[in-house]
Short mmCIF file of C-alpha atoms and ligand atoms in Angstrom, two decimals:
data_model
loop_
_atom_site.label_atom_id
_atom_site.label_comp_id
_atom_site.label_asym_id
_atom_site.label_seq_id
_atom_site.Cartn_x
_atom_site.Cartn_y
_atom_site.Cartn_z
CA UNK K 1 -51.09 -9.26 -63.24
CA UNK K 2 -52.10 -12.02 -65.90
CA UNK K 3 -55.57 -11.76 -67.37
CA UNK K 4 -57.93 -14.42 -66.48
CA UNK K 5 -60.36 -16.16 -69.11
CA UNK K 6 -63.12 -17.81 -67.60
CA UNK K 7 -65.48 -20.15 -69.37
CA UNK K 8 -69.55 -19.58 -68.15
CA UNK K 9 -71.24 -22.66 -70.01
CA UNK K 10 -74.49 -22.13 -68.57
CA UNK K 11 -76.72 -24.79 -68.60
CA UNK K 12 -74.89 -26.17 -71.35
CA UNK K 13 -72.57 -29.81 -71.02
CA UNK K 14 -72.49 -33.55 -70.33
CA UNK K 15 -70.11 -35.77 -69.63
CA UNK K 16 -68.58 -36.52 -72.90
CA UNK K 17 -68.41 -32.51 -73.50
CA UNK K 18 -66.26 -32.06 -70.17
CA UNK K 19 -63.69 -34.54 -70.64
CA UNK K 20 -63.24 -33.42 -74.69
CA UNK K 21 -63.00 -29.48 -73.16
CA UNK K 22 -60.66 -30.91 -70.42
CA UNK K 23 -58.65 -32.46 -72.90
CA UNK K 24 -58.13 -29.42 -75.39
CA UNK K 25 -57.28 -27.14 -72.42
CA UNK K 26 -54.63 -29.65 -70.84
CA UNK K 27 -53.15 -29.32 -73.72
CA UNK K 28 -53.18 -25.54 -74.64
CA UNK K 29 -53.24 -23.89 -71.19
CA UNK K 30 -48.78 -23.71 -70.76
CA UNK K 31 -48.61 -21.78 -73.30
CA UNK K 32 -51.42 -19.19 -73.02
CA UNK K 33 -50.96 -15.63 -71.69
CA UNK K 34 -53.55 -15.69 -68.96
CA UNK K 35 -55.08 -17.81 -66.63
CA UNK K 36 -58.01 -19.82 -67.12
CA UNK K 37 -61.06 -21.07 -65.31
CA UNK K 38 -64.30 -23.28 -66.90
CA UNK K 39 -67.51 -23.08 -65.08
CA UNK K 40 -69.33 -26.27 -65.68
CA UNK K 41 -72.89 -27.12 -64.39
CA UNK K 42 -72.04 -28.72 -61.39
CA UNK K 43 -73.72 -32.05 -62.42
CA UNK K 44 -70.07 -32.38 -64.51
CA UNK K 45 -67.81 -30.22 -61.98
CA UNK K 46 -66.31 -33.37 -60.44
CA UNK K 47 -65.12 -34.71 -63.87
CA UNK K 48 -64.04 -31.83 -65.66
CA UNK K 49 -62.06 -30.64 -62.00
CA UNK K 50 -60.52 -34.47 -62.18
CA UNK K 51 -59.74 -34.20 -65.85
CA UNK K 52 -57.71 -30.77 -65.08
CA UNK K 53 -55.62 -32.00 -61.80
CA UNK K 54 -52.10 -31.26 -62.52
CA UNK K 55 -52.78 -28.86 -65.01
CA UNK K 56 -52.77 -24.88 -64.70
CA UNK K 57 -56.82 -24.54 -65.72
CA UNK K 58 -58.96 -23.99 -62.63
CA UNK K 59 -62.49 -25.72 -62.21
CA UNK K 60 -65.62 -23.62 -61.07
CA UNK K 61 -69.36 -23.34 -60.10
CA UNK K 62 -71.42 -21.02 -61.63
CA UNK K 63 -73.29 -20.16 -58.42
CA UNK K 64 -73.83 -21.77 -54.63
CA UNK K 65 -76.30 -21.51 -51.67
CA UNK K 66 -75.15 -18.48 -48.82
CA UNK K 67 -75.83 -21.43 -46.53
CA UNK K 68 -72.82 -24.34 -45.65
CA UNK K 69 -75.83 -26.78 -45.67
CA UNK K 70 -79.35 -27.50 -44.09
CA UNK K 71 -82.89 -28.40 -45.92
CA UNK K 72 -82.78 -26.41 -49.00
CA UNK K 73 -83.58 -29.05 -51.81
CA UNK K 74 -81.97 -28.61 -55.09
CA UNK K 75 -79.23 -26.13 -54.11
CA UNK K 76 -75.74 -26.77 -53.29
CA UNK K 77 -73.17 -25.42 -51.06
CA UNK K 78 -70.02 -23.25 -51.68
CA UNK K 79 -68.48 -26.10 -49.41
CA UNK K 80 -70.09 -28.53 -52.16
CA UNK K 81 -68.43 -27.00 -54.75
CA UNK K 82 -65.14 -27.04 -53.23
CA UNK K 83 -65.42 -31.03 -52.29
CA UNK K 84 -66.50 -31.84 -55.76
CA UNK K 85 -63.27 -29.85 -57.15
CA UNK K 86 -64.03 -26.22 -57.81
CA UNK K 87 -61.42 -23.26 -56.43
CA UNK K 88 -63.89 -20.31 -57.60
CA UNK K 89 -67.86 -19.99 -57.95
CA UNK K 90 -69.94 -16.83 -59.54
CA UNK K 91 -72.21 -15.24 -58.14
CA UNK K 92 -74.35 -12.90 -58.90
CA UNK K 93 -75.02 -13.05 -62.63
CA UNK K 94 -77.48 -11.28 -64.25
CA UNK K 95 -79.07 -14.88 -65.05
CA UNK K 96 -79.51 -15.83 -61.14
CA UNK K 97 -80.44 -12.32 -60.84
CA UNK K 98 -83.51 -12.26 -63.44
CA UNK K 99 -84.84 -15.55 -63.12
CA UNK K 100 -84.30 -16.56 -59.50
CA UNK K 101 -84.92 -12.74 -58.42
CA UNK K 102 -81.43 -12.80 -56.22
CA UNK K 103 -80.95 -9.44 -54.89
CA UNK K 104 -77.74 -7.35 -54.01
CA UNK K 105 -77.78 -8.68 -50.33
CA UNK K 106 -78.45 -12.19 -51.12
CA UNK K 107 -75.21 -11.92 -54.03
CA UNK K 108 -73.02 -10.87 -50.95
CA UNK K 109 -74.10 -13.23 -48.80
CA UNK K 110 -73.12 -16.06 -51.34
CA UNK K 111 -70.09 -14.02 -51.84
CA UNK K 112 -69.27 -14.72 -48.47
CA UNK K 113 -69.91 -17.94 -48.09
CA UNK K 114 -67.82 -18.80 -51.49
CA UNK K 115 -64.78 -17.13 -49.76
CA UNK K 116 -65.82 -18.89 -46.12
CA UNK K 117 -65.51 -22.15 -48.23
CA UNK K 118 -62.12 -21.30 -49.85
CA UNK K 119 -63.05 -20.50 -53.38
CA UNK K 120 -62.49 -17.57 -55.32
CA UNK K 121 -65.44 -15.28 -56.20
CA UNK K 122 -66.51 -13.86 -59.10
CA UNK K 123 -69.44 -11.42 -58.42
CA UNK K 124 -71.74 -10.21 -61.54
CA UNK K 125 -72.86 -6.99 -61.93
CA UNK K 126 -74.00 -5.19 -64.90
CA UNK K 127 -76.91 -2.57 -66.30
CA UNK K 128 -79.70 -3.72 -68.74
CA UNK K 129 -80.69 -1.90 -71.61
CA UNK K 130 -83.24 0.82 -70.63
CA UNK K 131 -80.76 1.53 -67.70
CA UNK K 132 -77.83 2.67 -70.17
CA UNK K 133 -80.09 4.27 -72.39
CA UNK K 134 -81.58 6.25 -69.55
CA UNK K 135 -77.51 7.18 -68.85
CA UNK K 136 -77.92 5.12 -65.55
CA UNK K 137 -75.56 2.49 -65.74
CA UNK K 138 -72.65 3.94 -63.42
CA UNK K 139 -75.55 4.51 -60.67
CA UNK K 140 -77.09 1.05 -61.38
CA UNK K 141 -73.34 -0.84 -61.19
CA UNK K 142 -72.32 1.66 -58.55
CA UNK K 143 -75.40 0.16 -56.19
CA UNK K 144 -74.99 -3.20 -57.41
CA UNK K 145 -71.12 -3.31 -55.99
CA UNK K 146 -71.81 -1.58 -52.77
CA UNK K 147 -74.91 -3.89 -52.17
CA UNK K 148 -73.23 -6.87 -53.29
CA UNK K 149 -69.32 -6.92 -52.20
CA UNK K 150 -68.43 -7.89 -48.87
CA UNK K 151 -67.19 -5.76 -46.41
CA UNK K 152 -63.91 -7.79 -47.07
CA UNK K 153 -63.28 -8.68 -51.19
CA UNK K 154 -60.21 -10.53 -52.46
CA UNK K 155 -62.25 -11.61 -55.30
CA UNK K 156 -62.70 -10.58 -58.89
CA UNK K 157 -65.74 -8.16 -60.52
CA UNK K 158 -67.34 -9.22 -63.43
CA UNK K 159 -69.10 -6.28 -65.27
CA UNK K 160 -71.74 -7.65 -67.87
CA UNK K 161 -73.45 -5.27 -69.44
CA UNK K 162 -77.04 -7.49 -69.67
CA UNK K 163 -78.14 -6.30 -72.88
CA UNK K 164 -74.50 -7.48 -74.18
CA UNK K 165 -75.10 -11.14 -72.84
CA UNK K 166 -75.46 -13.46 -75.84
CA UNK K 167 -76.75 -11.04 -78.24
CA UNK K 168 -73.50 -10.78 -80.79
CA UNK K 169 -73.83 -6.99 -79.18
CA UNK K 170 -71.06 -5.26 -76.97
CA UNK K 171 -70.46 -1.68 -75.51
CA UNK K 172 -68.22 0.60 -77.46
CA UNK K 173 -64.54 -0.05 -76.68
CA UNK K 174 -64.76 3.49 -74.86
CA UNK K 175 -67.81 2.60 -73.08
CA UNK K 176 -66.23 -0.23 -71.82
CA UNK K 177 -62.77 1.32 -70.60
CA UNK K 178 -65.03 4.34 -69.43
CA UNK K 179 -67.07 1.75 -66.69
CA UNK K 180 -64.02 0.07 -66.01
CA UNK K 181 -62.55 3.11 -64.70
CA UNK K 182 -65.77 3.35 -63.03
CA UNK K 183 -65.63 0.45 -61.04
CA UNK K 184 -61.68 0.63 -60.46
CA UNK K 185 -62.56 3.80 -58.80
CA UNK K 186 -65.29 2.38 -56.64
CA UNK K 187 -63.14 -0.58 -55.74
CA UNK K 188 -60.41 1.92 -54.90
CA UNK K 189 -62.72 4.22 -52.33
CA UNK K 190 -63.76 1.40 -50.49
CA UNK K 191 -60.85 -0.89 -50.21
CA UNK K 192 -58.15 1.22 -50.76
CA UNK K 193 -54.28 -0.61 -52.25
CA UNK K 194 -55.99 -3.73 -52.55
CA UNK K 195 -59.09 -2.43 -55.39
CA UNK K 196 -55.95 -1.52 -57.26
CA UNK K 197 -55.25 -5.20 -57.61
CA UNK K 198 -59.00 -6.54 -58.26
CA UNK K 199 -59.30 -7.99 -61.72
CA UNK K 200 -62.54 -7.04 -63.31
CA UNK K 201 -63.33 -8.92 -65.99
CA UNK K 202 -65.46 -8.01 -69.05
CA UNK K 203 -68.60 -10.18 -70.04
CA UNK K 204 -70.98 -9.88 -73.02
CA UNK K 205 -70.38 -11.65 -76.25
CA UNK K 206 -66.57 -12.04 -76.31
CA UNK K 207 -65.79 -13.78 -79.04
CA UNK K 208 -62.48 -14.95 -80.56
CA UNK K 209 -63.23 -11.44 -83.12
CA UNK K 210 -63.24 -9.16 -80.63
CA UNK K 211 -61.39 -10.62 -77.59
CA UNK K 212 -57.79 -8.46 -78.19
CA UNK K 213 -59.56 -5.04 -78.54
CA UNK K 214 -61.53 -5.98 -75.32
CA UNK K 215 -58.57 -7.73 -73.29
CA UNK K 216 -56.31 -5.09 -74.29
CA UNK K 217 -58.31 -2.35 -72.85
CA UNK K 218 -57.62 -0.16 -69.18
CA UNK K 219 -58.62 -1.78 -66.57
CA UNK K 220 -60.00 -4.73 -67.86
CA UNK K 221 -58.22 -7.84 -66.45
CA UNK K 222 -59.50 -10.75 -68.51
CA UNK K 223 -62.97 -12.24 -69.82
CA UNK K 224 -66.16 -13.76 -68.51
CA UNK K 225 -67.01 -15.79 -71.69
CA UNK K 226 -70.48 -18.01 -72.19
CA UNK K 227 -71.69 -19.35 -75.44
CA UNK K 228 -68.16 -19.33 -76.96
CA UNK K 229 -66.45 -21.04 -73.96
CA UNK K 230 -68.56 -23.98 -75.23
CA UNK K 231 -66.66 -24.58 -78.28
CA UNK K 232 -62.95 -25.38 -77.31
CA UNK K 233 -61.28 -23.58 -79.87
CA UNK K 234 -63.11 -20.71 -79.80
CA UNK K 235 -62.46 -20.34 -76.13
CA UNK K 236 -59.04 -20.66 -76.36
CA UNK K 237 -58.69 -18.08 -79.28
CA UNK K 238 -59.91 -15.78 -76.81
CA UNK K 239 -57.26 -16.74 -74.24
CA UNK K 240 -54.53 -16.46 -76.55
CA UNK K 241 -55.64 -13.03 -77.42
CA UNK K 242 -55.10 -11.87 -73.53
CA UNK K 243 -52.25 -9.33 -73.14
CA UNK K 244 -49.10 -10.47 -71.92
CA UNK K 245 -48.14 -9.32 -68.50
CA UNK K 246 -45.69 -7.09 -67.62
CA UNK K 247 -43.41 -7.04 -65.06
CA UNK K 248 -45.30 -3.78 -63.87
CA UNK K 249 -48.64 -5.51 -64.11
CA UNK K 250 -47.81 -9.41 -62.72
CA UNK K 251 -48.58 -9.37 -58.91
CA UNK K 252 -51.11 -11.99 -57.84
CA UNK K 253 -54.71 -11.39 -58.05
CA UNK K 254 -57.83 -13.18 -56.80
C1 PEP B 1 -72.29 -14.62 -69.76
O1 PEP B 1 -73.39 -15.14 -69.68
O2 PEP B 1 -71.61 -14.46 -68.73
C2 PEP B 1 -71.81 -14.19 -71.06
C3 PEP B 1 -70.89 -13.30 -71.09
O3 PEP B 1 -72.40 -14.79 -72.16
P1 PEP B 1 -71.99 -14.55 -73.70
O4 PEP B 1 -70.49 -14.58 -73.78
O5 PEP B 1 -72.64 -15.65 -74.43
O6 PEP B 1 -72.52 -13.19 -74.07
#
């Protein structure tokens, strides 16, 4: 199965930044080893998803409402996403999780309504701090996936450690591999041949330095990548550092 990269920018991006990250990828994405996916705030999603028609690099939001639509100001639809050119949406980040309060339930429900909409999901999970230093982190991820996966999941798992989110810090390669096994044996107890083929992606301060140790590693299946998916070159230094798939590794995933 090929890697895939995706690009979180946050609340990061105007017009003029989409269409110059649009450009760079056009132009790189044939010849990288993995696939690749920019999350845009959504007030861009429509241009940069324009700018990337024809090419192989997907368009995303970085969240969405569990609702189709109704009177909830401010928010916007999984449907919404899809219309204004986005095939996935994340959910579930430890962001929208801290400062909107967005519990387990409410992650699954959005999960759900990003796959009711067509999109591919990405669903966030990840310990903070105190919770790995108290040894809790496989407990903590462990609730956050059975609280916040659907009963039926052809998406992708993100695992960001939150202490590891745009601090320059990261797990230990072994700590890494070790909750990747983790999760690939939760994903495997509860949906059987097809958590095999889940990607799960690490996120937390992948950077174009430490990308091929990280990509390289059991079980992890590509990259969830913020503040250096803002700067084109870094983000696709990180691509191009994505293993090469196999032919024992290239079915398709979510
Ligand atoms: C993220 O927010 O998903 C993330 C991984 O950020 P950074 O790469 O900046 O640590």
């Amino acid at each position: 199965m090929r890697s895939l990269v995706a690009g979180n920018w946050k609340m990061n991006g105007a017009t003029a930044d989409a269409l110059h990250m649009a450009v760079a990828l056009r132009a790189a994405a044939a010849s990288l080893p993995c696939d690749l996916l920019v999350c845009p705030p959504t007030t861009v999603l429509h241009t940069i998803a324009n700018a990337l028609i024809g090419s192989p690099v997907a368009a995303g939001g970085q969240d969405c409402h569990p609702k189709a639509s109704g009177a909830h100001t401010g928010d916007i639809s999984a449907a919404m996403l899809r219309d204004a050119g986005a095939r996935w949406v994340i959910v579930g980040h430890s962001e929208r999780r801290a400062d909107h309060g967005e519990s387990d339930a409410l992650v699954r429900a959005k999960a759900e309504a990003g796959a009711a909409a067509g999109l591919s999901v990405i669903v966030c999970v990840g310990e903070t701090e105190a919770e790995r230093v108290a040894g809790r982190q496989n407990d903590v991820v462990g609730a956050q996936l059975a609280g916040s996966l659907p009963g039926h999941f052809t998406g992708v798992v993100a695992y960001e450690p939150v202490w590891a989110i745009g601090t320059g810090r990261t797990p230990t390669e072994a700590d890494v591999a070790a909750m990747h096994s983790f999760i690939r044996g939760v994903l495997t107890a509860r949906f059987g041949a097809a958590g095999t083929e889940t990607r799960i992606l690490y996120g937390g301060s992948v950077k174009p330095g430490n990308a091929k140790a990280l990509l390289g590693l059991p079980d992890v299946g590509g990259a969830l990548v913020g503040g250096a998916s803002l700067v084109a070159a870094d983000f696709l230094a990180i691509a191009a550092a994505a293993p090469v798939a196999t032919l024992s590794n290239t079915a398709a995933g979510g």
